[in-house]
mmCIF file of C-alpha atoms and ligand atoms in Angstrom:
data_model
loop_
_atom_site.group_PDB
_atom_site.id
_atom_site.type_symbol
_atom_site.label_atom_id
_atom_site.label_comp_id
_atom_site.label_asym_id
_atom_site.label_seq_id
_atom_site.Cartn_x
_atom_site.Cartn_y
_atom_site.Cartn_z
ATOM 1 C CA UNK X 1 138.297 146.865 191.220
ATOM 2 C CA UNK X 2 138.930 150.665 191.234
ATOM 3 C CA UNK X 3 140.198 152.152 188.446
ATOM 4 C CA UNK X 4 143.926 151.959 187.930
ATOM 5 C CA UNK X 5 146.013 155.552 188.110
ATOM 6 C CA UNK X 6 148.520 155.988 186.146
ATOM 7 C CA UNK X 7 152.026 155.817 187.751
ATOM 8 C CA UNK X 8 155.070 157.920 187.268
ATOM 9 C CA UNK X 9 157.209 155.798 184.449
ATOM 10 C CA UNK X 10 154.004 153.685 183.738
ATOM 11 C CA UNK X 11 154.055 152.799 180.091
ATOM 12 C CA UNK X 12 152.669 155.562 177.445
ATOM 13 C CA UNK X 13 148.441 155.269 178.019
ATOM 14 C CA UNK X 14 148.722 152.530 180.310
ATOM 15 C CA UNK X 15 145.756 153.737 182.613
ATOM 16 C CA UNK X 16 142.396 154.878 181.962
ATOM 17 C CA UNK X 17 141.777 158.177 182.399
ATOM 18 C CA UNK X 18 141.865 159.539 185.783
ATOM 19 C CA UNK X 19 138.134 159.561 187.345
ATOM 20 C CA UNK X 20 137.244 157.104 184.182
ATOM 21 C CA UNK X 21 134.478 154.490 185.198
ATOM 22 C CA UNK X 22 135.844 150.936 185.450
ATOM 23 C CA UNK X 23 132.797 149.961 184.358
ATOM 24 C CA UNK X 24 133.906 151.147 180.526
ATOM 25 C CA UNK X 25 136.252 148.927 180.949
ATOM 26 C CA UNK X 26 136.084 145.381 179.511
ATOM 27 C CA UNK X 27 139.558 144.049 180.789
ATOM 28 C CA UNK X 28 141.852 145.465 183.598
ATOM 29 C CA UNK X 29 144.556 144.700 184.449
ATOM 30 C CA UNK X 30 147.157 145.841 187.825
ATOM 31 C CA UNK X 31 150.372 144.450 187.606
ATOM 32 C CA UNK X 32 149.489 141.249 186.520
ATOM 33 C CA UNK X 33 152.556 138.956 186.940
ATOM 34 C CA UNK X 34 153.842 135.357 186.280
ATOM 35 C CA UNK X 35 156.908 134.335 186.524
ATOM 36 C CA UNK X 36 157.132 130.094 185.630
ATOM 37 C CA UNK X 37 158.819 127.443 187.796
ATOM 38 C CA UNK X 38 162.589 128.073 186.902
ATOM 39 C CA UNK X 39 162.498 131.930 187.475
ATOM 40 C CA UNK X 40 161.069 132.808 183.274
ATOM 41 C CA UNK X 41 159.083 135.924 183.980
ATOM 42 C CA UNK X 42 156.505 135.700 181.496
ATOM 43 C CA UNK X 43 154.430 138.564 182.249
ATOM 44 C CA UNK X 44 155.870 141.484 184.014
ATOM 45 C CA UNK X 45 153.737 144.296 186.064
ATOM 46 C CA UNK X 46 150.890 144.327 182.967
ATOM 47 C CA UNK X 47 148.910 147.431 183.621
ATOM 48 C CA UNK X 48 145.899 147.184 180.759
ATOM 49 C CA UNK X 49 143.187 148.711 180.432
ATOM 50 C CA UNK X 50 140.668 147.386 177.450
ATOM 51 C CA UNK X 51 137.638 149.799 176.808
ATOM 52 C CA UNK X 52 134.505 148.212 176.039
ATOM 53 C CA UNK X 53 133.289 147.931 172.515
ATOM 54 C CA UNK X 54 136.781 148.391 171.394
ATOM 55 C CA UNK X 55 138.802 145.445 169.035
ATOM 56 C CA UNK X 56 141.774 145.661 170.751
ATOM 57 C CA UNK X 57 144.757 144.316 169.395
ATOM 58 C CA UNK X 58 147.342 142.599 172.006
ATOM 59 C CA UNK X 59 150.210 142.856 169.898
ATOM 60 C CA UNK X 60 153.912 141.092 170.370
ATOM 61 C CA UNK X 61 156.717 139.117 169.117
ATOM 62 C CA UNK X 62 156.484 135.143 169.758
ATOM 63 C CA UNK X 63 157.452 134.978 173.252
ATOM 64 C CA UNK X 64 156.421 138.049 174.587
ATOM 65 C CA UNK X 65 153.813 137.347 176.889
ATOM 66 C CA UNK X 66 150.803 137.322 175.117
ATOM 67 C CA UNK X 67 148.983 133.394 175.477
ATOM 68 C CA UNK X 68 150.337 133.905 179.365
ATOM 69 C CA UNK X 69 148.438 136.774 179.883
ATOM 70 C CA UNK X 70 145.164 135.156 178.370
ATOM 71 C CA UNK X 71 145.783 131.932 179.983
ATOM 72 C CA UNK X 72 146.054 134.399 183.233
ATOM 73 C CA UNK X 73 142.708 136.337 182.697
ATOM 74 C CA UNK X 74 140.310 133.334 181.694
ATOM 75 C CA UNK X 75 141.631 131.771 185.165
ATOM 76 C CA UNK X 76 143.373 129.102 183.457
ATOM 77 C CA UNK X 77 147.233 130.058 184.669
ATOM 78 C CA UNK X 78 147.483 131.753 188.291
ATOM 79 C CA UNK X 79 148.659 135.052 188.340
ATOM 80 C CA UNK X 80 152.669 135.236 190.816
ATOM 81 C CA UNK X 81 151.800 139.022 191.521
ATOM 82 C CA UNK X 82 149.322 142.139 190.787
ATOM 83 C CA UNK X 83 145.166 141.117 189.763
ATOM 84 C CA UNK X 84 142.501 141.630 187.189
ATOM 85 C CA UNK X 85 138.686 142.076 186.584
ATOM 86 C CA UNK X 86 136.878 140.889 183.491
ATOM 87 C CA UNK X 87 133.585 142.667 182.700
ATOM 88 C CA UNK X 88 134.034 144.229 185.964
ATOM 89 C CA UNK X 89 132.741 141.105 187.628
ATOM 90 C CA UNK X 90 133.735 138.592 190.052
ATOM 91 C CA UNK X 91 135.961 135.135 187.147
ATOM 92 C CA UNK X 92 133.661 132.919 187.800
ATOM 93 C CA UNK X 93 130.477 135.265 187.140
ATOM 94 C CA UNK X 94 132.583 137.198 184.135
ATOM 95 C CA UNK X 95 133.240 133.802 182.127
ATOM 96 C CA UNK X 96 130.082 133.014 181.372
ATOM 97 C CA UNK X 97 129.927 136.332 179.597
ATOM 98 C CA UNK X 98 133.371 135.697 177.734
ATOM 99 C CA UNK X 99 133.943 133.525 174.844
ATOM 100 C CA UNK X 100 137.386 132.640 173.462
ATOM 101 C CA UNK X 101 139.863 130.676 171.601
ATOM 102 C CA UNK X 102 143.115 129.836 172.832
ATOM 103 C CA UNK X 103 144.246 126.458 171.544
ATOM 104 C CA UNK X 104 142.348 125.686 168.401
ATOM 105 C CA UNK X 105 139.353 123.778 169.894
ATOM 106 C CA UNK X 106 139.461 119.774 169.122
ATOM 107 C CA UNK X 107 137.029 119.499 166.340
ATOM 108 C CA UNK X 108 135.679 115.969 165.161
ATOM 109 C CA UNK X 109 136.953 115.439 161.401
ATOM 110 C CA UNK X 110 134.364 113.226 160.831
ATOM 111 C CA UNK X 111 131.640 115.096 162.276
ATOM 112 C CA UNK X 112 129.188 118.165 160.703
ATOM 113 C CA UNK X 113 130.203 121.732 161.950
ATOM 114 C CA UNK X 114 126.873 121.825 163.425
ATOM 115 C CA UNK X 115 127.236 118.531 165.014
ATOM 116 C CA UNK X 116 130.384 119.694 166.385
ATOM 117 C CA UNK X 117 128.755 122.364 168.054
ATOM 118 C CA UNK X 118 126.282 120.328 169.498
ATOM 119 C CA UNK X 119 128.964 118.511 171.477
ATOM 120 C CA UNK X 120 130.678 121.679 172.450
ATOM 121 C CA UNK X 121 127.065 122.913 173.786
ATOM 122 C CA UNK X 122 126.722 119.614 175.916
ATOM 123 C CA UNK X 123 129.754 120.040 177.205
ATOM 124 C CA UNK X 124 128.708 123.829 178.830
ATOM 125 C CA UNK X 125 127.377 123.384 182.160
ATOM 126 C CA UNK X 126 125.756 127.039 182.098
ATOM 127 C CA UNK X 127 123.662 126.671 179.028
ATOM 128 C CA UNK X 128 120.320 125.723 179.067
ATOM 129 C CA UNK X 129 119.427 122.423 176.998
ATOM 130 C CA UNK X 130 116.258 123.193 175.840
ATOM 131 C CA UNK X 131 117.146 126.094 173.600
ATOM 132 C CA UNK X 132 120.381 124.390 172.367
ATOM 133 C CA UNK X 133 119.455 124.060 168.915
ATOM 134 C CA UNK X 134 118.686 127.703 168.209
ATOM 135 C CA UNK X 135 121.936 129.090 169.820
ATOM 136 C CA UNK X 136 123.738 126.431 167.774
ATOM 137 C CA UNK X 137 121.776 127.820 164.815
ATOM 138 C CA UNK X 138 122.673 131.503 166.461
ATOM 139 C CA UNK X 139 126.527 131.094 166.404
ATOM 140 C CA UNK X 140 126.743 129.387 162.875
ATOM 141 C CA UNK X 141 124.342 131.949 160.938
ATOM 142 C CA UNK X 142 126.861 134.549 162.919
ATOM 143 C CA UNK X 143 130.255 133.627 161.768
ATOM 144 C CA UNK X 144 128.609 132.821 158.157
ATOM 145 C CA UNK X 145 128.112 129.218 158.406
ATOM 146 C CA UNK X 146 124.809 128.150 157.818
ATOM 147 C CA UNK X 147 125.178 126.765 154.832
ATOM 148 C CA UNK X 148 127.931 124.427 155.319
ATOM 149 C CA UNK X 149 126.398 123.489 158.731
ATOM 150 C CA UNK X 150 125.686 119.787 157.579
ATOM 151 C CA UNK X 151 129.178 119.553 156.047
ATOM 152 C CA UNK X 152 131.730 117.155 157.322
ATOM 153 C CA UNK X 153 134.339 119.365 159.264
ATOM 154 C CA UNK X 154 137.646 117.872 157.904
ATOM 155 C CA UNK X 155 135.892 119.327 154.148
ATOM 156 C CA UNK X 156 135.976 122.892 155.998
ATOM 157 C CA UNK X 157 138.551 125.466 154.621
ATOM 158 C CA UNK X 158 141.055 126.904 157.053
ATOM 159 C CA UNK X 159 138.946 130.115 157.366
ATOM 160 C CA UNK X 160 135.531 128.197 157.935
ATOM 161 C CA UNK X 161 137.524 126.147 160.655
ATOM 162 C CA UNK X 162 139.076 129.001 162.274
ATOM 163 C CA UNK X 163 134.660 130.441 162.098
ATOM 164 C CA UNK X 164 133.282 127.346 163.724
ATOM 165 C CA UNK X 165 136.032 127.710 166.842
ATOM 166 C CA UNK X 166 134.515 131.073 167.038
ATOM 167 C CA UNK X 167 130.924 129.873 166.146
ATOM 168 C CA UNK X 168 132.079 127.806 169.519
ATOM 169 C CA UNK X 169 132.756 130.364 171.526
ATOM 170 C CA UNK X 170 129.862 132.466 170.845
ATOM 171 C CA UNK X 171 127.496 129.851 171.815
ATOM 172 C CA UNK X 172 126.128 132.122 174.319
ATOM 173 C CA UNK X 173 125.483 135.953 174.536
ATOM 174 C CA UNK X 174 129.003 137.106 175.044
ATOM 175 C CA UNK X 175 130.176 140.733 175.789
ATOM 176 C CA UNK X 176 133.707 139.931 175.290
ATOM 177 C CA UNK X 177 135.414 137.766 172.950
ATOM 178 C CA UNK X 178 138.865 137.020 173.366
ATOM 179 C CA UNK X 179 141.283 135.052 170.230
ATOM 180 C CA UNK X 180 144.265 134.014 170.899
ATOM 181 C CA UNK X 181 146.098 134.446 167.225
ATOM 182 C CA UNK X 182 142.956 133.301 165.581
ATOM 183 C CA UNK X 183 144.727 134.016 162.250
ATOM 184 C CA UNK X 184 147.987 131.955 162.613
ATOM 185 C CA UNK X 185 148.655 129.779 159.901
ATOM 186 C CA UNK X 186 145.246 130.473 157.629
ATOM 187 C CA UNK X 187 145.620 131.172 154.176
ATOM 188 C CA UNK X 188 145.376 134.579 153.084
ATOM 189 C CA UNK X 189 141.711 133.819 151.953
ATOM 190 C CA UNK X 190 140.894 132.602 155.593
ATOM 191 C CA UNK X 191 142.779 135.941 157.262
ATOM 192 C CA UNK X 192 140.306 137.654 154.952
ATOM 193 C CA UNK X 193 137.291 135.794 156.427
ATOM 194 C CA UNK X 194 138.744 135.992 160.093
ATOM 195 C CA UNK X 195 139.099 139.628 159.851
ATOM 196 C CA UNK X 196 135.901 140.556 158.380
ATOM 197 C CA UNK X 197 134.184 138.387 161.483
ATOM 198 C CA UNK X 198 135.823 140.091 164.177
ATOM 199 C CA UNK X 199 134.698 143.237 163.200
ATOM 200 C CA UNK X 200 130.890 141.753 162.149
ATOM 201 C CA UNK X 201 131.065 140.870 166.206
ATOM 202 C CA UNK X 202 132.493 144.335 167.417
ATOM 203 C CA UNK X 203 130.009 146.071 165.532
ATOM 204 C CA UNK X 204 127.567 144.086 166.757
ATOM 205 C CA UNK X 205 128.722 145.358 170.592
ATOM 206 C CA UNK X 206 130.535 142.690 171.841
ATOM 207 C CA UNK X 207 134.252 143.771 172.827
ATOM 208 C CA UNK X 208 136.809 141.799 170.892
ATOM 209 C CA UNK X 209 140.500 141.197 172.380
ATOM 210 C CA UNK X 210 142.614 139.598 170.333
ATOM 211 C CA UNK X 211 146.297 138.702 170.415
ATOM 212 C CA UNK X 212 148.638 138.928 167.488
ATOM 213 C CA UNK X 213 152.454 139.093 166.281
ATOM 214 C CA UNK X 214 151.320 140.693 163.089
ATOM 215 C CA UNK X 215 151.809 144.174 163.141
ATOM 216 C CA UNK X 216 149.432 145.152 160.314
ATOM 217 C CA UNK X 217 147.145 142.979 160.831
ATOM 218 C CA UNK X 218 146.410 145.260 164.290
ATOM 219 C CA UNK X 219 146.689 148.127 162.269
ATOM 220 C CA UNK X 220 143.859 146.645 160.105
ATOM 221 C CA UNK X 221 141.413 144.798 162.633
ATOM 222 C CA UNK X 222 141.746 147.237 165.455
ATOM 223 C CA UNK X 223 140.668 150.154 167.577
ATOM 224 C CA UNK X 224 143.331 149.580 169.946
ATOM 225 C CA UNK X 225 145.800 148.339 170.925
ATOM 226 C CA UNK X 226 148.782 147.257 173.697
ATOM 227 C CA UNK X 227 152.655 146.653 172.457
ATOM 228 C CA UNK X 228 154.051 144.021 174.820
ATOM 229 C CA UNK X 229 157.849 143.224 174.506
ATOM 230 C CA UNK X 230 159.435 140.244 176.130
ATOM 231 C CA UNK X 231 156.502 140.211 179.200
ATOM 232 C CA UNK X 232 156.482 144.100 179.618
ATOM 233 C CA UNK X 233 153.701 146.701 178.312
ATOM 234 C CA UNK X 234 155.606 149.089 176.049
ATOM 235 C CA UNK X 235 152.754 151.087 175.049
ATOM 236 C CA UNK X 236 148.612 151.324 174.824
ATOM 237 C CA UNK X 237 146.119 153.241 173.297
ATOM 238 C CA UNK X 238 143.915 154.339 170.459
ATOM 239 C CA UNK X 239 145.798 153.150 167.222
ATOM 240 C CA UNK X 240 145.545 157.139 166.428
ATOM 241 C CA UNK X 241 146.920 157.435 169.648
ATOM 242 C CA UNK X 242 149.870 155.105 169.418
ATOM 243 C CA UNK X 243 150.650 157.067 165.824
ATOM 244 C CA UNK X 244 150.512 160.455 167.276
ATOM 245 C CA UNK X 245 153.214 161.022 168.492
ATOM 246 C CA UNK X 246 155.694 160.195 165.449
ATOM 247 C CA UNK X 247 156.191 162.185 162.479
ATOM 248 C CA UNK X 248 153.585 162.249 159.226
ATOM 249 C CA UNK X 249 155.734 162.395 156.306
ATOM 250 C CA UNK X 250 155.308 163.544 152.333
ATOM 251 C CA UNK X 251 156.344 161.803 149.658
ATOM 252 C CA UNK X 252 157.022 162.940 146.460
ATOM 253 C CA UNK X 253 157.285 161.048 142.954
ATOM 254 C CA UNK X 254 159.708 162.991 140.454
ATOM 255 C CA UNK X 255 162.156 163.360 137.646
ATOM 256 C CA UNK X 256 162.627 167.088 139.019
ATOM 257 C CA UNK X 257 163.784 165.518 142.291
ATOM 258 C CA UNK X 258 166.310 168.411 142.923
ATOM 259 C CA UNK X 259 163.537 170.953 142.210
ATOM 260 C CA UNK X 260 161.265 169.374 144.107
ATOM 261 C CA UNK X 261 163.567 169.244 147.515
ATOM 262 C CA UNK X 262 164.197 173.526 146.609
ATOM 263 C CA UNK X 263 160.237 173.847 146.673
ATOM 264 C CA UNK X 264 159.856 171.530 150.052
ATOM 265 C CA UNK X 265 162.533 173.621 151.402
ATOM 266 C CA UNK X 266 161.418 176.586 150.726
ATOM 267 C CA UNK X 267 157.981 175.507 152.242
ATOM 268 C CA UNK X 268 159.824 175.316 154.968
ATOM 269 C CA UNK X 269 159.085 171.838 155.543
ATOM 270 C CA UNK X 270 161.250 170.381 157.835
ATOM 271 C CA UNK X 271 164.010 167.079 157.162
ATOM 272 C CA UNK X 272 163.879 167.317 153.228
ATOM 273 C CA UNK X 273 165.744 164.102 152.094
ATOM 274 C CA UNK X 274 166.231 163.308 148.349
ATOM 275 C CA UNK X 275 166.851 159.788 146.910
ATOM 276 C CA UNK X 276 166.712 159.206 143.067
ATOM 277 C CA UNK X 277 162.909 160.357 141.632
ATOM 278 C CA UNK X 278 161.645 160.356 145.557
ATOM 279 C CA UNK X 279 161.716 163.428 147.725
ATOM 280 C CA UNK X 280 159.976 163.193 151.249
ATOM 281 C CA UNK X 281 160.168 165.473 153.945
ATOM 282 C CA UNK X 282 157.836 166.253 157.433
ATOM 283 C CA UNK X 283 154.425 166.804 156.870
ATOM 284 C CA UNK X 284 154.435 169.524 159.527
ATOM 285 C CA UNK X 285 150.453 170.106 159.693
ATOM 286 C CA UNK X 286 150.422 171.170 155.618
ATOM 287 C CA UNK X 287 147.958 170.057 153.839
ATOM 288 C CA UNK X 288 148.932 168.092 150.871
ATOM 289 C CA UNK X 289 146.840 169.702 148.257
ATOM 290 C CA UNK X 290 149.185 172.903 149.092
ATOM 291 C CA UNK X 291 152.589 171.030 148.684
ATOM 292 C CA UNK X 292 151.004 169.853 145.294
ATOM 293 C CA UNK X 293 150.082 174.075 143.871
ATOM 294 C CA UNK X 294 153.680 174.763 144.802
ATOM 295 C CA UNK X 295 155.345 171.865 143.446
ATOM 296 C CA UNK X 296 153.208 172.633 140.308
ATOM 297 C CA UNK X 297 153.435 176.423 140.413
ATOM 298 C CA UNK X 298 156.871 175.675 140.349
ATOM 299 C CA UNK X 299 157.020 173.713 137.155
ATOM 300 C CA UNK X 300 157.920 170.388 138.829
ATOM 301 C CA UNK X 301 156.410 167.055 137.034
ATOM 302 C CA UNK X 302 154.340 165.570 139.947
ATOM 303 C CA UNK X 303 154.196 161.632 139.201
ATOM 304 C CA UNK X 304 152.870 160.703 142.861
ATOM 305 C CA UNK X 305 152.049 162.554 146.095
ATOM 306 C CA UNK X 306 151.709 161.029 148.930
ATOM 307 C CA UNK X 307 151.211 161.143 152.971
ATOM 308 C CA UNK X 308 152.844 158.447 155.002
ATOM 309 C CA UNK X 309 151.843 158.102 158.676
ATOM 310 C CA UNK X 310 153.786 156.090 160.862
ATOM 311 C CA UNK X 311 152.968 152.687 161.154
ATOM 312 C CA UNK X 312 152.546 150.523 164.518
ATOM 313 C CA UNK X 313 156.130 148.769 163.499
ATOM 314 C CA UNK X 314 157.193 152.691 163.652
ATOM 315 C CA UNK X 315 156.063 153.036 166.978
ATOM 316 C CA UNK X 316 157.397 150.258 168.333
ATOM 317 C CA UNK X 317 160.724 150.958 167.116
ATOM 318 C CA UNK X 318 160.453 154.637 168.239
ATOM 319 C CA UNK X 319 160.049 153.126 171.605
ATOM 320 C CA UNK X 320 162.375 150.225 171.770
ATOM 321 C CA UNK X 321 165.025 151.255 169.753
ATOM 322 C CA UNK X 322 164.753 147.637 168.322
ATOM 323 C CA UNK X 323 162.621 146.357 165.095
ATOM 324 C CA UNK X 324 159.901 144.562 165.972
ATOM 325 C CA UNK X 325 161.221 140.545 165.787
ATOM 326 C CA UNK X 326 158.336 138.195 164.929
ATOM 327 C CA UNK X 327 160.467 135.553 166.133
ATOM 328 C CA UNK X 328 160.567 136.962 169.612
HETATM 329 N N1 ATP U 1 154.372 126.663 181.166
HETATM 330 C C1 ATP U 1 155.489 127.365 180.980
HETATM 331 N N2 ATP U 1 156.612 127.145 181.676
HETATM 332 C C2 ATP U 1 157.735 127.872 181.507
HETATM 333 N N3 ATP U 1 157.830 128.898 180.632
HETATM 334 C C3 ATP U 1 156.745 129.194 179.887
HETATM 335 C C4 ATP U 1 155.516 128.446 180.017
HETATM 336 N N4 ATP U 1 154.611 128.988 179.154
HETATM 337 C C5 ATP U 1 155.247 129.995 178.510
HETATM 338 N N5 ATP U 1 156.512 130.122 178.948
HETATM 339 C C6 ATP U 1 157.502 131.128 178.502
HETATM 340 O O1 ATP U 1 156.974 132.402 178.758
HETATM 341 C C7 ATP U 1 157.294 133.313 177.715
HETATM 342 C C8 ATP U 1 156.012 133.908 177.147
HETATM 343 O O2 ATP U 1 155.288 132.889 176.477
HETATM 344 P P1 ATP U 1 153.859 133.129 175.832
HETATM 345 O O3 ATP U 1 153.424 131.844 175.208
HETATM 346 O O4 ATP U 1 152.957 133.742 176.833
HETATM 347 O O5 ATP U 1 154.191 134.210 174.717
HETATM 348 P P2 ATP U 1 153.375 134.613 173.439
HETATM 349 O O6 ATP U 1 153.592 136.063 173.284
HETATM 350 O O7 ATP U 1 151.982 134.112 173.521
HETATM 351 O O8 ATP U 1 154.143 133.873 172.293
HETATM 352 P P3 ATP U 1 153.637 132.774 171.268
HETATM 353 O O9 ATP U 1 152.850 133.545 170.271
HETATM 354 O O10 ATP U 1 154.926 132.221 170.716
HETATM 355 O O11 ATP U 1 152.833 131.781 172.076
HETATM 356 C C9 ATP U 1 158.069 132.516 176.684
HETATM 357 O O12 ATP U 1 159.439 132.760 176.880
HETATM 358 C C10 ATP U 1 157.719 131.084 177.005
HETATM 359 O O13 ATP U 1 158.782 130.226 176.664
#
């Protein structure tokens, strides 16, 4: 597949760079459609582009797309309109190279995590029997499992559950790794453990894309990421990127509060805004060491200083106009 140019009204960073290499991509997509029996369009004109190496965060309400378009690229759902390339490779040559989780694999209760994997290794027509036991070895020592290999799975925590369906689907060398909301109901403990994995893997090379409806969980996991609302690409990019273009804000703690917004002002910093002991007002490119000397010089009793960026819930309601609705 060439590489996709961006269109006039395309969404904000939705194509590579012109002349990029498709080959740095891991995931692209052209307007990728589906639209279900019954006229739901699930998935409308997705134009993605996933670098490689990146942990890319497909981000959106319930609803908005997001299993569809996974279900879409691992062949699973057939696309209505527009077409993809995984690893830059013909599906059936690409899977082999992807691993992923989209329904929680069915795990036997009774059974060892390691004997689990065993059956899920079986099961794989492209792996090679005679070297089963190391990869099995491979994927639990990976995701941190080693020791509780020989334990029964239904003793497994959330987190170690949510591991072994990974542990699954890195049974072979995979370049790209894809999770379908591998952190949805896990305890805060597990998210922890989940988290920390995904970027073990990316480090480790192997491109991770992974959906989500938690904003800062993104923010937390990944490089990138793509903002879908109700089947349509709002925006993509670096997380940086996304940011960049709202405001960076400084916030001020104070019980000179009306001082304080005189010393902003006459910084000439712009949007000054007082509210009991907090004054905040646009960063506009100062350096915060420099609002601190004046606020000092000034005689004003700094409690707290600090810079606020704009988070991804931010950008999404800079470019929807709407908050962002976990319940789709
Ligand atoms: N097989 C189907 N037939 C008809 N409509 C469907 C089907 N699968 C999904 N949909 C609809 O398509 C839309 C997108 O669903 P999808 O599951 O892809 O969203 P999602 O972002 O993954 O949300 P969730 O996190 O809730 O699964 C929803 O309105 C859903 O009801």
């Amino acid at each position: 597949m060439t590489a996709v140019t961006q269109e006039a009204g395309a969404p904000f960073g939705a194509a590579p760079p012109p002349g990029a290499d498709p080959g740095e991509s891991a995931i692209v997509t052209h307007g990728l459609t589906k639209r279900f029996r019954g006229g739901q369009v699930a998935v409308d004109a997705l134009d993605l582009a996933v670098p490689r190496g990146s942990v890319f965060g497909f981000l959106g309400p319930n609803g908005s797309g997001k299993t569809t378009t996974i279900r879409m690229l691992l062949g699973l759902v057939a696309p209505t309109a527009g077409d993809y390339s995984v690893l830059d490779l013909p599906l059936a040559q690409a899977l082999p190279r992807v691993g992923a989780v989209v329904e929680g694999p069915a795990f036997y209760p009774y059974l060892s995590g390691e004997a689990n994997l065993r059956r899920f290794d079986a099961a794989d027509p492209t792996a090679r029997g005679g070297t089963a036991a190391r990869r099995i070895a491979e994927a639990l020592e990976r995701v941190g499992l080693s020791a509780a290999a020989g334990k029964r799975y239904r003793n497994y925590s959330l987190g170690m559950r949510q591991r072994l369906a990974i542990a699954a689907a890195l049974l072979g060398p995979r370049e790209l790794l894809i999770l379908d909301e591998p952190t949805n109901g896990l305890d805060p403990q597990g998210t922890r453990e989940v988290r920390s994995l995904v970027k073990e893997i990316a480090a480790d090379g192997t491109t991770v894309f992974v959906s989500s409806h938690l904003l800062a969980e993104v923010e937390q996991m990944c490089t990138h990421a793509a903002i879908m609302r109700t089947g349509r690409l709002v925006a993509q990019g670096t997380i940086a990127s996304l940011r960049s273009g709202l405001v960076v804000r400084v916030r001020v703690e104070t019980p000179d509060a009306a001082d304080a917004a005189r010393v902003l002002g006459t910084l000439g910093l712009p949007d000054v805004r007082r509210s009991g002991a907090e004054v905040t007002a646009e960063l506009d490119g100062r350096v915060p060491e420099q609002i601190n000397a004046a606020l000092v010089g000034e005689g004003v009793a700094v409690r707290g200083l600090a810079v606020v960026r704009p988070s991804l819930e931010d950008v999404f309601v800079g470019l929807t106009g709407e908050g962002f609705d976990v319940g789709g």
